[in-house]
């Protein structure tokens, strides 16, 4: 019988200039959950590297922000560079995924479920939940 924890997982990233929200799948690739939010800096990159190695990540879903008017977000060039860095450093498949409204949906879910008002605006919590929403959308499309 296969040890379930040795199965590979998929990781999703909600990319931001200050923070990176991270979500993971369960080992059977059936559901997504918020994992953590890291800082977008050198130590954050080291944390991401550790997560990718320890969780046996086989694929990364990278949020690609589209706007309602169809124009590119100001983040697109930075996200494309980040994608190339992921591919170069981890030799892993990176799929760009439309993340429109995921942060708004995450914020709404948090408001509904978090009791303390000050915790409802925790941007790190919003980022990792947005990544989980995006990852679940990806899983549901398969």
mmCIF file of C-alpha atoms in Angstrom:
data_model
loop_
_atom_site.group_PDB
_atom_site.id
_atom_site.type_symbol
_atom_site.label_atom_id
_atom_site.label_comp_id
_atom_site.label_asym_id
_atom_site.label_seq_id
_atom_site.Cartn_x
_atom_site.Cartn_y
_atom_site.Cartn_z
ATOM 1 C CA UNK A 1 0.000 0.000 0.000
ATOM 2 C CA UNK A 2 1.279 3.480 -0.874
ATOM 3 C CA UNK A 3 2.178 5.835 1.937
ATOM 4 C CA UNK A 4 -0.212 8.710 1.272
ATOM 5 C CA UNK A 5 2.208 11.361 2.551
ATOM 6 C CA UNK A 6 4.747 10.372 -0.125
ATOM 7 C CA UNK A 7 2.405 11.336 -2.955
ATOM 8 C CA UNK A 8 3.114 14.564 -4.786
ATOM 9 C CA UNK A 9 0.924 17.627 -4.398
ATOM 10 C CA UNK A 10 0.055 20.773 -6.312
ATOM 11 C CA UNK A 11 0.873 24.197 -4.907
ATOM 12 C CA UNK A 12 -0.870 27.465 -5.794
ATOM 13 C CA UNK A 13 0.552 30.952 -5.482
ATOM 14 C CA UNK A 14 -1.316 34.223 -5.098
ATOM 15 C CA UNK A 15 1.568 36.529 -6.035
ATOM 16 C CA UNK A 16 1.949 39.998 -4.606
ATOM 17 C CA UNK A 17 4.780 42.501 -4.442
ATOM 18 C CA UNK A 18 4.887 42.249 -0.622
ATOM 19 C CA UNK A 19 3.354 38.860 0.173
ATOM 20 C CA UNK A 20 2.860 35.505 -1.528
ATOM 21 C CA UNK A 21 -0.178 33.462 -0.533
ATOM 22 C CA UNK A 22 0.332 29.710 -0.725
ATOM 23 C CA UNK A 23 -2.194 26.894 -0.902
ATOM 24 C CA UNK A 24 -1.703 23.148 -1.250
ATOM 25 C CA UNK A 25 -3.709 20.154 -2.335
ATOM 26 C CA UNK A 26 -4.216 17.123 -0.180
ATOM 27 C CA UNK A 27 -2.045 14.138 -1.220
ATOM 28 C CA UNK A 28 -4.896 12.666 -3.293
ATOM 29 C CA UNK A 29 -5.330 15.945 -5.232
ATOM 30 C CA UNK A 30 -9.014 16.268 -4.371
ATOM 31 C CA UNK A 31 -9.187 19.492 -2.362
ATOM 32 C CA UNK A 32 -7.184 22.660 -1.777
ATOM 33 C CA UNK A 33 -6.482 24.414 1.495
ATOM 34 C CA UNK A 34 -4.711 27.627 2.525
ATOM 35 C CA UNK A 35 -1.200 26.784 3.707
ATOM 36 C CA UNK A 36 0.586 30.006 4.599
ATOM 37 C CA UNK A 37 1.627 33.437 3.436
ATOM 38 C CA UNK A 38 5.283 34.304 3.024
ATOM 39 C CA UNK A 39 7.043 37.586 2.412
ATOM 40 C CA UNK A 40 8.120 38.330 -1.153
ATOM 41 C CA UNK A 41 11.831 38.591 -0.395
ATOM 42 C CA UNK A 42 14.930 36.385 -0.162
ATOM 43 C CA UNK A 43 13.865 34.617 3.044
ATOM 44 C CA UNK A 44 10.404 34.069 1.547
ATOM 45 C CA UNK A 45 12.044 32.434 -1.476
ATOM 46 C CA UNK A 46 13.913 30.078 0.871
ATOM 47 C CA UNK A 47 10.618 29.216 2.623
ATOM 48 C CA UNK A 48 9.000 28.514 -0.752
ATOM 49 C CA UNK A 49 11.923 26.284 -1.744
ATOM 50 C CA UNK A 50 11.542 24.308 1.501
ATOM 51 C CA UNK A 51 7.780 23.875 0.972
ATOM 52 C CA UNK A 52 8.266 22.681 -2.622
ATOM 53 C CA UNK A 53 10.829 20.104 -1.522
ATOM 54 C CA UNK A 54 9.130 18.896 1.678
ATOM 55 C CA UNK A 55 5.625 18.657 0.217
ATOM 56 C CA UNK A 56 6.877 16.963 -2.978
ATOM 57 C CA UNK A 57 5.277 19.559 -5.245
ATOM 58 C CA UNK A 58 4.780 18.298 -8.812
ATOM 59 C CA UNK A 59 3.069 21.363 -10.282
ATOM 60 C CA UNK A 60 2.533 25.030 -9.460
ATOM 61 C CA UNK A 61 -0.592 27.028 -10.257
ATOM 62 C CA UNK A 62 0.390 30.689 -10.438
ATOM 63 C CA UNK A 63 -2.307 33.334 -10.214
ATOM 64 C CA UNK A 64 -2.520 35.522 -13.290
ATOM 65 C CA UNK A 65 -4.467 38.712 -12.597
ATOM 66 C CA UNK A 66 -6.858 39.780 -15.303
ATOM 67 C CA UNK A 67 -8.952 42.898 -15.215
ATOM 68 C CA UNK A 68 -12.622 43.253 -16.064
ATOM 69 C CA UNK A 69 -11.759 45.494 -19.011
ATOM 70 C CA UNK A 70 -9.495 42.803 -20.486
ATOM 71 C CA UNK A 71 -6.300 44.816 -20.058
ATOM 72 C CA UNK A 72 -3.223 43.406 -18.394
ATOM 73 C CA UNK A 73 -2.618 44.110 -14.722
ATOM 74 C CA UNK A 74 0.503 46.058 -13.814
ATOM 75 C CA UNK A 75 1.764 42.849 -12.144
ATOM 76 C CA UNK A 76 1.887 40.760 -15.333
ATOM 77 C CA UNK A 77 5.569 41.434 -16.218
ATOM 78 C CA UNK A 78 6.628 40.648 -12.640
ATOM 79 C CA UNK A 79 4.528 37.472 -12.564
ATOM 80 C CA UNK A 80 6.041 36.306 -15.853
ATOM 81 C CA UNK A 81 9.551 36.809 -14.399
ATOM 82 C CA UNK A 82 8.527 34.927 -11.252
ATOM 83 C CA UNK A 83 7.172 32.066 -13.386
ATOM 84 C CA UNK A 84 10.484 31.773 -15.249
ATOM 85 C CA UNK A 85 12.389 31.811 -11.949
ATOM 86 C CA UNK A 86 10.205 28.970 -10.625
ATOM 87 C CA UNK A 87 10.758 26.886 -13.771
ATOM 88 C CA UNK A 88 14.512 27.530 -13.805
ATOM 89 C CA UNK A 89 15.060 26.804 -10.106
ATOM 90 C CA UNK A 90 12.681 23.894 -9.569
ATOM 91 C CA UNK A 91 12.369 22.285 -13.036
ATOM 92 C CA UNK A 92 8.628 22.150 -12.466
ATOM 93 C CA UNK A 93 5.507 22.772 -14.532
ATOM 94 C CA UNK A 94 3.973 26.186 -13.820
ATOM 95 C CA UNK A 95 0.450 26.897 -15.036
ATOM 96 C CA UNK A 96 -0.877 30.448 -15.157
ATOM 97 C CA UNK A 97 -4.444 30.597 -13.816
ATOM 98 C CA UNK A 98 -6.926 33.448 -13.959
ATOM 99 C CA UNK A 99 -7.279 34.722 -10.414
ATOM 100 C CA UNK A 100 -9.950 37.346 -11.035
ATOM 101 C CA UNK A 101 -12.029 37.969 -7.897
ATOM 102 C CA UNK A 102 -10.247 35.340 -5.760
ATOM 103 C CA UNK A 103 -9.089 37.919 -3.200
ATOM 104 C CA UNK A 104 -12.589 39.416 -2.971
ATOM 105 C CA UNK A 105 -14.153 35.967 -2.552
ATOM 106 C CA UNK A 106 -11.545 35.064 0.092
ATOM 107 C CA UNK A 107 -12.178 38.305 1.972
ATOM 108 C CA UNK A 108 -15.927 37.643 1.973
ATOM 109 C CA UNK A 109 -15.435 34.077 3.249
ATOM 110 C CA UNK A 110 -13.153 35.309 6.023
ATOM 111 C CA UNK A 111 -15.642 37.982 7.106
ATOM 112 C CA UNK A 112 -18.311 35.283 7.352
ATOM 113 C CA UNK A 113 -16.183 32.829 9.329
ATOM 114 C CA UNK A 114 -13.717 34.822 11.464
ATOM 115 C CA UNK A 115 -15.172 36.171 14.692
ATOM 116 C CA UNK A 116 -12.579 38.799 15.653
ATOM 117 C CA UNK A 117 -12.983 41.882 13.532
ATOM 118 C CA UNK A 118 -9.254 42.737 13.521
ATOM 119 C CA UNK A 119 -8.419 39.269 12.135
ATOM 120 C CA UNK A 120 -10.862 39.703 9.250
ATOM 121 C CA UNK A 121 -8.547 42.160 7.525
ATOM 122 C CA UNK A 122 -5.418 40.003 7.911
ATOM 123 C CA UNK A 123 -3.964 40.363 4.420
ATOM 124 C CA UNK A 124 -1.862 37.224 4.791
ATOM 125 C CA UNK A 125 -4.974 35.215 5.597
ATOM 126 C CA UNK A 126 -6.693 36.687 2.549
ATOM 127 C CA UNK A 127 -3.701 35.863 0.296
ATOM 128 C CA UNK A 128 -3.461 32.191 1.290
ATOM 129 C CA UNK A 129 -7.248 31.775 1.037
ATOM 130 C CA UNK A 130 -7.235 33.401 -2.413
ATOM 131 C CA UNK A 131 -4.578 30.869 -3.471
ATOM 132 C CA UNK A 132 -6.774 28.044 -2.127
ATOM 133 C CA UNK A 133 -9.802 29.288 -4.079
ATOM 134 C CA UNK A 134 -7.746 29.444 -7.260
ATOM 135 C CA UNK A 135 -6.299 25.964 -6.662
ATOM 136 C CA UNK A 136 -9.729 24.472 -5.999
ATOM 137 C CA UNK A 137 -10.975 26.024 -9.264
ATOM 138 C CA UNK A 138 -8.067 24.332 -11.042
ATOM 139 C CA UNK A 139 -8.827 20.953 -9.410
ATOM 140 C CA UNK A 140 -12.525 21.251 -10.235
ATOM 141 C CA UNK A 141 -11.690 21.896 -13.903
ATOM 142 C CA UNK A 142 -9.915 18.521 -14.218
#
